[in-house]
Short mmCIF file of C-alpha atoms and ligand atoms in Angstrom, two decimals:
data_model
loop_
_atom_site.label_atom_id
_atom_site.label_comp_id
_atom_site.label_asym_id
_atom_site.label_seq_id
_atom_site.Cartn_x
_atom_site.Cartn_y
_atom_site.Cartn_z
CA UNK A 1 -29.11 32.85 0.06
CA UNK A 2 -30.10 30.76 2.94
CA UNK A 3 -31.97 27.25 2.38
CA UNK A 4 -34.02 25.55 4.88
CA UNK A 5 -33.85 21.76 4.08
CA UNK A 6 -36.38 19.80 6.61
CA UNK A 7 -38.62 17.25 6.92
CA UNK A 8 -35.68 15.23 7.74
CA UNK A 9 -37.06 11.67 9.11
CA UNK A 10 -33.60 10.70 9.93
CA UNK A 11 -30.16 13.10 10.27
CA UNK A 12 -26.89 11.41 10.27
CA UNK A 13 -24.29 13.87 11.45
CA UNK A 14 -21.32 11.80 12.14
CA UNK A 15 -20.47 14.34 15.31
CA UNK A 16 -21.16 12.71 18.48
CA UNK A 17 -21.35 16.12 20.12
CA UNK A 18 -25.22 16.30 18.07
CA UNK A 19 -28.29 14.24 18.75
CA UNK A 20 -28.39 10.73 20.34
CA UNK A 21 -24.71 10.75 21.28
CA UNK A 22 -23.46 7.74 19.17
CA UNK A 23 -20.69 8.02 16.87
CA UNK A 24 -23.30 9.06 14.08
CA UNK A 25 -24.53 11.31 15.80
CA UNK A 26 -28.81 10.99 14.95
CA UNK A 27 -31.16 13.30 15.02
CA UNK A 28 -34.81 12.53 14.55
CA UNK A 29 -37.27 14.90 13.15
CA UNK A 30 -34.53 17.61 11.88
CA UNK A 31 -33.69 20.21 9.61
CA UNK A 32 -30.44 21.90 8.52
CA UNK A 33 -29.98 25.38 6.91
CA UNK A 34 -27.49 26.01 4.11
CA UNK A 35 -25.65 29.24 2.89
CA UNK A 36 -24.06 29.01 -0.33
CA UNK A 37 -21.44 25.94 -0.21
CA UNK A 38 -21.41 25.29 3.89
CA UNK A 39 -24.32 24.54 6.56
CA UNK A 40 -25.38 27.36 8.54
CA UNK A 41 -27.27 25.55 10.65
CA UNK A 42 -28.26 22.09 12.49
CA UNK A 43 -31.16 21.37 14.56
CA UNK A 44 -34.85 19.69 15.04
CA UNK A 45 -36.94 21.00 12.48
CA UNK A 46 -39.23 22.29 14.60
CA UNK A 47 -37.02 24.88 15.84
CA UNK A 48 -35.51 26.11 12.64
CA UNK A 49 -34.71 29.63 11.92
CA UNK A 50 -36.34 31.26 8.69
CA UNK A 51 -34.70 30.63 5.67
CA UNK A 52 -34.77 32.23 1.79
CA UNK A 53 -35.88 29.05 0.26
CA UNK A 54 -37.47 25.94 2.11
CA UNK A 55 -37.04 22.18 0.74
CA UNK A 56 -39.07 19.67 2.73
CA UNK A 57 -38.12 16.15 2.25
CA UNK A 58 -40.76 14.44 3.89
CA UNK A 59 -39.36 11.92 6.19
CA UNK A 60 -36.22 10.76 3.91
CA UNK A 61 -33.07 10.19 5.80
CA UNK A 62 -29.90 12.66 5.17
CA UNK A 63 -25.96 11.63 5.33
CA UNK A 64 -23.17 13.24 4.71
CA UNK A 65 -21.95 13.43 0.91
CA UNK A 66 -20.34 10.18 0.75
CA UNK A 67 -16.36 10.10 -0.09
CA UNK A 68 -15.11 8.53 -2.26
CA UNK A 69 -11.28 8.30 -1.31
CA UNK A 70 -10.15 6.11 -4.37
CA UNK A 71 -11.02 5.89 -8.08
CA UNK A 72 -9.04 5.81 -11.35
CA UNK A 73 -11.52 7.68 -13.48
CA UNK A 74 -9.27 8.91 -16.21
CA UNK A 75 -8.70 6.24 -18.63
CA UNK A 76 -10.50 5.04 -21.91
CA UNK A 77 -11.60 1.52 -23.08
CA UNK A 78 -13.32 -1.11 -20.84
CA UNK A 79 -11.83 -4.34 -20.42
CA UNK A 80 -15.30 -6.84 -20.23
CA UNK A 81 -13.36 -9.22 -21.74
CA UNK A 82 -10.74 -9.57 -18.64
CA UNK A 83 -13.82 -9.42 -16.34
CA UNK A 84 -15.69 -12.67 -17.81
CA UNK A 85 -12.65 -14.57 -18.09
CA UNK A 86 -11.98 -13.80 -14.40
CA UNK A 87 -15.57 -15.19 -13.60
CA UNK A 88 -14.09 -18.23 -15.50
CA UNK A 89 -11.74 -18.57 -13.12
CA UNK A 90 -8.64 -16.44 -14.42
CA UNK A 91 -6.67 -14.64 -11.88
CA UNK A 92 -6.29 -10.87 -11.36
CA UNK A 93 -2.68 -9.75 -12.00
CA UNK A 94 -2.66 -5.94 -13.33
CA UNK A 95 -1.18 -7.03 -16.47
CA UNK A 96 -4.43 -5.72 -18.01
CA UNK A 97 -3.38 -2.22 -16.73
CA UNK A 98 -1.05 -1.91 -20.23
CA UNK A 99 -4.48 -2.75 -22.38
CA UNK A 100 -6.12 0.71 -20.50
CA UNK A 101 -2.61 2.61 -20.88
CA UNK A 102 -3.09 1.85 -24.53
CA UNK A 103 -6.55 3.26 -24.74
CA UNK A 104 -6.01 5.98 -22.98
CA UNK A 105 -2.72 6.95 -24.03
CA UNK A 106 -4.73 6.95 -27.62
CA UNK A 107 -7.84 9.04 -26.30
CA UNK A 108 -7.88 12.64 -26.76
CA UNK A 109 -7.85 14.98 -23.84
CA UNK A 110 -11.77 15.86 -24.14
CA UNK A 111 -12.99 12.66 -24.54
CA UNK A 112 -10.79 11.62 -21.07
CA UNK A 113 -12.27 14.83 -19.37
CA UNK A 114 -16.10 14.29 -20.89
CA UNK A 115 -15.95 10.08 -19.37
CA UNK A 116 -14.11 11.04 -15.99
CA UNK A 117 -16.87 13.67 -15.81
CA UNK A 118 -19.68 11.08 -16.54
CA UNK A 119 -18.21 8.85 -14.27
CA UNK A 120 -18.37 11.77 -12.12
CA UNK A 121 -21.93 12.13 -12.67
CA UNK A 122 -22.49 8.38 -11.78
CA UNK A 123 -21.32 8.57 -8.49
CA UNK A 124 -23.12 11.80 -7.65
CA UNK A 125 -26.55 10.42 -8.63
CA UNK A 126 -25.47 7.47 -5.94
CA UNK A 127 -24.96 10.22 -3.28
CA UNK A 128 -20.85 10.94 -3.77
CA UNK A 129 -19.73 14.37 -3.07
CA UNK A 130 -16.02 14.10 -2.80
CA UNK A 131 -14.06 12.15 -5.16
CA UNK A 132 -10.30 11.64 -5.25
CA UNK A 133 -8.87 10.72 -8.53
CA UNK A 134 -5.62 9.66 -9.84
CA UNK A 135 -3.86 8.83 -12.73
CA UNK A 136 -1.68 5.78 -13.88
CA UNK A 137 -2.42 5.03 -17.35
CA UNK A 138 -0.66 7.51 -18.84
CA UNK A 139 3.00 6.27 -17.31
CA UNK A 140 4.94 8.14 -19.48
CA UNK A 141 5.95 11.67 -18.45
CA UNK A 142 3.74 13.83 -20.94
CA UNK A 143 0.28 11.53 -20.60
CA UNK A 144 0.61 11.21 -16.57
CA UNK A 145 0.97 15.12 -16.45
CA UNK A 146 -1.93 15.24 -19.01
CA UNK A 147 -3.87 12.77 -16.85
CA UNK A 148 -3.46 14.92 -13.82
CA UNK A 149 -4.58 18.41 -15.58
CA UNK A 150 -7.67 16.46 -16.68
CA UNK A 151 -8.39 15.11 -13.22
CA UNK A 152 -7.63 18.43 -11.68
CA UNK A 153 -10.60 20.32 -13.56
CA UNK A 154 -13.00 17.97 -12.06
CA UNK A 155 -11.46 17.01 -8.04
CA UNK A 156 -9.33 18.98 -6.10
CA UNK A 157 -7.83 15.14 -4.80
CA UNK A 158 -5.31 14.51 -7.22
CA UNK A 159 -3.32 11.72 -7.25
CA UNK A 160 0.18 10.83 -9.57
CA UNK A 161 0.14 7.11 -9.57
CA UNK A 162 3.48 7.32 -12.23
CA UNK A 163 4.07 4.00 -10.10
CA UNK A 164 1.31 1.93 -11.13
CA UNK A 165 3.03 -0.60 -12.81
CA UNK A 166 5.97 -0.34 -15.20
CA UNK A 167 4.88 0.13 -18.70
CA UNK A 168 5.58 -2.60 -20.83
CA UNK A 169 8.47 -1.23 -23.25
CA UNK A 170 10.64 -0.83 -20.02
CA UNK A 171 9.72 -4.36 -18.64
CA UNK A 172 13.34 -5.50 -18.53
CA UNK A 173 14.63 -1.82 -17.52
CA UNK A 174 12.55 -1.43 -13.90
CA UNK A 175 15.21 0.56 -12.51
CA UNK A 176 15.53 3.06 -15.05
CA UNK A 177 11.55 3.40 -14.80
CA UNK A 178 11.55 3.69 -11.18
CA UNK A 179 14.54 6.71 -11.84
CA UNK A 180 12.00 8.71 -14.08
CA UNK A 181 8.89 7.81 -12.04
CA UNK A 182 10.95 9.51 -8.78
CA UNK A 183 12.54 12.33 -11.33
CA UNK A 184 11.45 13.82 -14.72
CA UNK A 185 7.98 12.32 -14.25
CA UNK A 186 7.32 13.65 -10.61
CA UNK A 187 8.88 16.78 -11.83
CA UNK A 188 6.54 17.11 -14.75
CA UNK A 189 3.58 15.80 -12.36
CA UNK A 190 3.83 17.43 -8.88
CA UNK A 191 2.17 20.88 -9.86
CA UNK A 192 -0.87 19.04 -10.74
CA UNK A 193 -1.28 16.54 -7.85
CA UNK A 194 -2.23 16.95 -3.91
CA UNK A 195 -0.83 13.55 -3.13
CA UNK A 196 1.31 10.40 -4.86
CA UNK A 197 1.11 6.69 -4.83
CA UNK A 198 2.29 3.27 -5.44
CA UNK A 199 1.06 0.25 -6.43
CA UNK A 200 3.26 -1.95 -3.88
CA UNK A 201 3.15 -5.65 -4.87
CA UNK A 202 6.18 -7.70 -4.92
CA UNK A 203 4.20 -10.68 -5.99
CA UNK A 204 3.14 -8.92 -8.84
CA UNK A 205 5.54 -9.05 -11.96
CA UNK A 206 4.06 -5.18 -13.06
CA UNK A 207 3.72 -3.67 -9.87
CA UNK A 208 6.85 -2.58 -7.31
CA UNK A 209 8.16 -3.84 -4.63
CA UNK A 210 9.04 -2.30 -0.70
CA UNK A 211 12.18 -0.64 -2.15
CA UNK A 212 11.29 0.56 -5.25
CA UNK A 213 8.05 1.73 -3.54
CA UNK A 214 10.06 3.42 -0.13
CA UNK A 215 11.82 5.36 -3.43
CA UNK A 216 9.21 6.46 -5.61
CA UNK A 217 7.19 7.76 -2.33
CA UNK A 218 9.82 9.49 -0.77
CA UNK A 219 10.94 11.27 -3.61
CA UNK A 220 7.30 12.68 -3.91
CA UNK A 221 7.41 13.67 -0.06
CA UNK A 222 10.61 15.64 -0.67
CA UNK A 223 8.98 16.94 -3.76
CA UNK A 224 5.34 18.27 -1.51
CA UNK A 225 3.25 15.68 -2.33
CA UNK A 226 1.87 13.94 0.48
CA UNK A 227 1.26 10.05 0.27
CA UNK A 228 -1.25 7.08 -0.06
CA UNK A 229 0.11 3.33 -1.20
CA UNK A 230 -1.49 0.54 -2.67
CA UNK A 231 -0.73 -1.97 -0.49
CA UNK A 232 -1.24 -5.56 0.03
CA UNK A 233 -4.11 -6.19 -2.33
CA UNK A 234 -2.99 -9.57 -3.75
CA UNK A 235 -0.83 -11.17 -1.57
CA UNK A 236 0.60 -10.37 2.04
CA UNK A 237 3.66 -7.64 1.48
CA UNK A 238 5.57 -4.66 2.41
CA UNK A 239 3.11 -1.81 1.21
CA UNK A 240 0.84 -1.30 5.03
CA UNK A 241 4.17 -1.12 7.16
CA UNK A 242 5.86 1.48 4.55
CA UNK A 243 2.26 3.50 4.64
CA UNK A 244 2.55 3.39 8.10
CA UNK A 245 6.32 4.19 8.38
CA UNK A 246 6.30 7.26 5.51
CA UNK A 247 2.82 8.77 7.45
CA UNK A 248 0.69 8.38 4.45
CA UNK A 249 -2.55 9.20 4.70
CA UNK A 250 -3.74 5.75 3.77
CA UNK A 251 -2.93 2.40 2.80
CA UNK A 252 -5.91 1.21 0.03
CA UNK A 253 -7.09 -2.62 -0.43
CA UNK A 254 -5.28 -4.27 3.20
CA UNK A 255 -7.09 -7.15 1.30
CA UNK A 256 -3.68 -9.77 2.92
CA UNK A 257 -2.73 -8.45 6.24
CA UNK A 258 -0.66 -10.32 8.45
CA UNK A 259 -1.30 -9.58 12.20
CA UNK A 260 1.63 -6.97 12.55
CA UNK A 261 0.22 -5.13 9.67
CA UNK A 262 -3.28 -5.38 11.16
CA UNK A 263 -1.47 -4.53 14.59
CA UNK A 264 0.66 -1.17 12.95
CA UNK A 265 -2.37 0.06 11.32
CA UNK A 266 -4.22 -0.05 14.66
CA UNK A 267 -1.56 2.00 16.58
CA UNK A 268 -1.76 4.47 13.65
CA UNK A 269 -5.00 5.05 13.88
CA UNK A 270 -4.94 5.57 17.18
CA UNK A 271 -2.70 8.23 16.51
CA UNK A 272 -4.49 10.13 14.28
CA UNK A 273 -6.36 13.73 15.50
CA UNK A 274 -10.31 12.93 13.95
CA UNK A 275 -10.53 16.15 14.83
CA UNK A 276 -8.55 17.91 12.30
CA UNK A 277 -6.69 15.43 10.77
CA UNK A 278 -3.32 15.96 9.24
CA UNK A 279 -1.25 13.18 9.89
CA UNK A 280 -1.84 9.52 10.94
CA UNK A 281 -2.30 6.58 7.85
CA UNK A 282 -6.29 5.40 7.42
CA UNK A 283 -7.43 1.30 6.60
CA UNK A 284 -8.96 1.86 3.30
CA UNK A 285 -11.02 -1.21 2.00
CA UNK A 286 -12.25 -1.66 -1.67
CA UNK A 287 -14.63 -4.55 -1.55
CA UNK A 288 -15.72 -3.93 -4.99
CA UNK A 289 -12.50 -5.28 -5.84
CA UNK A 290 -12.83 -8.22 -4.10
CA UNK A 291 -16.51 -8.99 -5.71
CA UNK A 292 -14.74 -8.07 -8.95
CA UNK A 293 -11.77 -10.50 -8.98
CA UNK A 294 -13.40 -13.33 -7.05
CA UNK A 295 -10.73 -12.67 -4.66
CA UNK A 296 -11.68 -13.61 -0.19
CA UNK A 297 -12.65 -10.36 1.30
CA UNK A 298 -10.65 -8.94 4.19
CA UNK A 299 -12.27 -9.07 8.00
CA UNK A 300 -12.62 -5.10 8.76
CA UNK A 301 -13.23 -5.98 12.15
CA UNK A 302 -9.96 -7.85 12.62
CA UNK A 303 -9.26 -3.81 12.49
CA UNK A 304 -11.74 -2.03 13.83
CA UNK A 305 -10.77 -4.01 16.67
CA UNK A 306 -7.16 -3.32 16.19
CA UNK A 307 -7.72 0.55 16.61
CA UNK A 308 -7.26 1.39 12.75
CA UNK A 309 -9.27 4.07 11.23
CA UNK A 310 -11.28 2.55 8.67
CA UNK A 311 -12.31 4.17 5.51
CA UNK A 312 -14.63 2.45 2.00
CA UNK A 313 -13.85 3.57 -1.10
CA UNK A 314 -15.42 2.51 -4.49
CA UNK A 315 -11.69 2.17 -6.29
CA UNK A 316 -14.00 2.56 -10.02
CA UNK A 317 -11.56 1.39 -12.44
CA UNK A 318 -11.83 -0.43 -15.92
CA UNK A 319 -9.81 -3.32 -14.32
CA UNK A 320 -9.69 -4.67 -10.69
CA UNK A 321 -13.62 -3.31 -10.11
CA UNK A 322 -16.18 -1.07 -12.12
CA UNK A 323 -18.36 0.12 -9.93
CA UNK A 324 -19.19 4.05 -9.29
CA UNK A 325 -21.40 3.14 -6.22
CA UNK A 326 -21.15 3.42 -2.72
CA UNK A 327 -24.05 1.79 -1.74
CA UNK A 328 -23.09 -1.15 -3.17
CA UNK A 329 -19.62 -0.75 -1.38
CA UNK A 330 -21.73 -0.33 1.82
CA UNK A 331 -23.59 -3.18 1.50
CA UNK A 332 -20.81 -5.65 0.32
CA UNK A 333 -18.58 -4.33 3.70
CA UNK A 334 -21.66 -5.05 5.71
CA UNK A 335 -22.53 -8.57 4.37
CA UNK A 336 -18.93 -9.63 3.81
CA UNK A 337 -16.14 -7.57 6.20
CA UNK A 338 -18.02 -8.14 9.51
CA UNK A 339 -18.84 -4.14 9.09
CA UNK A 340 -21.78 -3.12 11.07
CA UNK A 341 -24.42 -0.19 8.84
CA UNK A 342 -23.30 2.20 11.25
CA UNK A 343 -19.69 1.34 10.84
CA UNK A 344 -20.12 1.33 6.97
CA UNK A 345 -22.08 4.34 6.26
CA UNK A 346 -19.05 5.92 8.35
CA UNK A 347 -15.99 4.77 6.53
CA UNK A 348 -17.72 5.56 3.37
CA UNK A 349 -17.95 9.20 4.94
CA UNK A 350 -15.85 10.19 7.57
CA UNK A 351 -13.86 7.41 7.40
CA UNK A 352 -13.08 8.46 3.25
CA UNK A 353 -13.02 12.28 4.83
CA UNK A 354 -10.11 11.55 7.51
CA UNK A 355 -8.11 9.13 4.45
CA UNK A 356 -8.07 12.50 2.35
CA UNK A 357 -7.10 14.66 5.44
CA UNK A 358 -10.29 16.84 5.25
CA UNK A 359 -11.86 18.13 8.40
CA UNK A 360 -14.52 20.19 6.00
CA UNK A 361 -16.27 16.96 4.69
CA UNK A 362 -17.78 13.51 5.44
CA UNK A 363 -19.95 14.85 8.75
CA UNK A 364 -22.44 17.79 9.02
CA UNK A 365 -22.36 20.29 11.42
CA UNK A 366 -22.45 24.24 11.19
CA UNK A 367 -19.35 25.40 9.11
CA UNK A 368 -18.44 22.07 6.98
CA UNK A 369 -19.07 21.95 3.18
CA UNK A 370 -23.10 21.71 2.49
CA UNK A 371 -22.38 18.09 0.77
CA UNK A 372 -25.17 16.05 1.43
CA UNK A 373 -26.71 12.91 0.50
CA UNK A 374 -30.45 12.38 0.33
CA UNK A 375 -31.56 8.38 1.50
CA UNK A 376 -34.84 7.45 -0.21
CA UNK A 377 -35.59 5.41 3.09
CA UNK A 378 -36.36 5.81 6.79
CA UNK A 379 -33.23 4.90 8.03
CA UNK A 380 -29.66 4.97 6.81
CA UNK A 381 -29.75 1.27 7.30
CA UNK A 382 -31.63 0.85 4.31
CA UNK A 383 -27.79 1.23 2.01
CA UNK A 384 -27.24 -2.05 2.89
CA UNK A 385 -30.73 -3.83 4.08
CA UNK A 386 -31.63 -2.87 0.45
CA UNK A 387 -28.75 -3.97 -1.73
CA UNK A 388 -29.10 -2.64 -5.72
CA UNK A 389 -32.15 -0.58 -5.17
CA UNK A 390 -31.37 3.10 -5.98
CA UNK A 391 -32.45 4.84 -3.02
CA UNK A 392 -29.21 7.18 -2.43
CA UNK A 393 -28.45 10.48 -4.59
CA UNK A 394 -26.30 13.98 -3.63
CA UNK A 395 -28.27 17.06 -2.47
CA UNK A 396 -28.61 19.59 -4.97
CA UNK A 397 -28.83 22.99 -2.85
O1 NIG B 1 -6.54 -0.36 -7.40
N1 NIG B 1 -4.15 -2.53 -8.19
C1 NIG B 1 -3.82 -1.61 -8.89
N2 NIG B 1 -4.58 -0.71 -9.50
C2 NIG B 1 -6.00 -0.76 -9.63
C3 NIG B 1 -6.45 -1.59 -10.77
C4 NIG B 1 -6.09 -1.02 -12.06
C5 NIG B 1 -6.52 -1.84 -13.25
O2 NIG B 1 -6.58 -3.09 -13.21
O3 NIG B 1 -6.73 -1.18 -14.29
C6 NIG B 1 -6.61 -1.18 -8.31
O4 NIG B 1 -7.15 -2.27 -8.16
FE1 FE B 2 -6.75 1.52 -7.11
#
């Protein structure tokens, strides 16, 4: 069945081969026709072809499904308490991670599946289309594999985070963690997962560190998995060059970035096809992370400017930030990274499209995925010129 969606006041296509010729490629005035899951078609409205079914939004603005390249949504428990003693002024570590691990280790596997899929709701109803999930509070081998069946009925971007941080009954055995993280666990894990990760923080006494980190990742590589890294989210460290140097497809937070780090992502994403990307690592930022632990947010233009490939993800997790929305994410990049609304609604599309290595998502033009978000505004500037106001949802076809 073919539907005619027009009345569009303002098209963002992200292909600078349609309309005005800028990176978002506008079009004014516009209409696009959908068959089943992909767009058929892309024009001004006044030429569209005739369609089964006509939808005519009446001047809203349309975007491409946003994508959200990072989120932790199966867990259980909340951890409010953590969050207002951090807005006392304690410091974000991860230690909370074992509270969550606890909780969700307890939880059983419907009531994981029925909150990851409300969650999941949540960021739909805020305009996300793609979501990439992973686990990490499982970290034993039976509840990460468990963790990654449950993720994999709702996302297709599955991620075994076994390396999140080492649970705490192996505290004083790290090495023998990081053996079953790269072994039994990845063994157990890897038919259920697209892609691994670490969390890479030396200063951190949970997290990993560059070696432990170059092991777990390249164990996954050799096992098919490819590979993202949390990297230098609390202090300045090891994780961008190793994303960099192992070809993951992104390194997430780059919240302390020395210049060679801001210089190695630029060259990388310089390197990378936007075309059809398969290879190249992506500058992932999570600046609900940075509201959320009253930590100093990172300049994106230090690398934009660099040449990096910048993506903005929501990172939704009980801990480090709770947010399920992308417009705020938009908004907090453009009034706090230096991001221009042009060069935020892009990460948070494109940008999160190239970090997961999908050319069929995060732009619209005739053969990508219909995934579509509806703006409740004239212009897609509104995401950010109207910060908490609920203008953005996905595009029910
Ligand atoms: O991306 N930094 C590591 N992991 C998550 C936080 C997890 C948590 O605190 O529960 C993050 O910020
Ligand atoms: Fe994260």
């Amino acid at each position: 069945m073919s539907h005619l969606v027009t009345g569009i006041g303002q098209l963002v296509t992200n292909d600078p081969a349609i309309g005005d010729g800028s990176e978002l490629g506008l079009l004014e005035n516009a209409a696009i026709v959908l068959e089943d899951d992909h767009i058929a078609w892309v024009g001004q409205a006044a030429q569209a072809p005739a369609t089964d079914r006509v939808t005519d939004l009446t001047g809203r603005t349309v975007v491409p499904g946003f994508v959200d390249s990072h989120s932790h949504l199966v867990f259980a428990g909340d951890r409010a308490g953590e969050f207002a003693a951090r807005m006392t002024g304690e410091p974000y570590t991860g230690g909370g991670i074992a509270t969550t691990m606890a909780a969700t280790r307890a939880a059983s596997d419907e009531e994981l599946l029925n909150h990851a899929k409300a969650l999941l709701a949540e960021m739909r109803s805020q305009g996300t289309t793609t979501v990439e999930i992973k686990s990490g509070y499982g970290l034993d081998v039976e509840q990460e594999a468990r963790a990654l069946r449950i993720a994999a009925q709702v996302t297709t971007e599955v991620t075994y985070l076994g390396a999140h941080v080492v649970p705490p009954l192996m505290r004083d055995r790290r090495d023998d963690y990081v053996r079953l993280v790269a072994g039994e666990m990845l063994e157990a894990c890897a038919p259920h997962a697209r892609w691994a990760d670490v969390f890479c923080e030396p200063a951190s006494a949970y997290a990993f560190d560059g070696d432990e980190t170059r092991t777990v990742l390249k164990a996954c590589a050799a096992a098919g998995l490819e590979l993202r890294v949390h990297g230098n989210q609390l202090s300045e460290g090891p994780g961008a060059q190793i994303a960099v140097e192992l070809d993951a497809a992104s390194v997430d937070h780059c919240t302390h970035l020395t210049d060679e780090d801001v210089a190695a992502l630029g060259a990388a994403g310089q390197r990378i096809d936007q075309e059809n990307p398969v290879s190249g690592t992506v500058a992932t930022l999570l600046p609900g992370v940075e509201f959320s632990t009253r930590s100093p947010y990172p300049d994106a233009r230090r690398l934009l400017d660099a040449g990096a490939v910048v993506a903005l993800a929501s990172d939704c997790n009980p801990g480090s930030c709770f947010t399920s929305s992308l417009p705020l994410v938009i908004a907090l990049a453009v009034r706090e990274m230096n991001m221009s609304p042009a060069q935020a609604l892009w990460a948070a599309t494109r940008g999160g499209a190239i970090a997961l290595r999908r050319s069929d998502i995060g732009r619209i033009r005739v053969g990508a995925r219909a995934d579509l978000a509806v703006i409740d505004a004239p212009s897609y500037v509104h995401l950010a010129y109207r910060p908490g106001v609920p203008l953005a949802r996905a595009f029910q076809s």
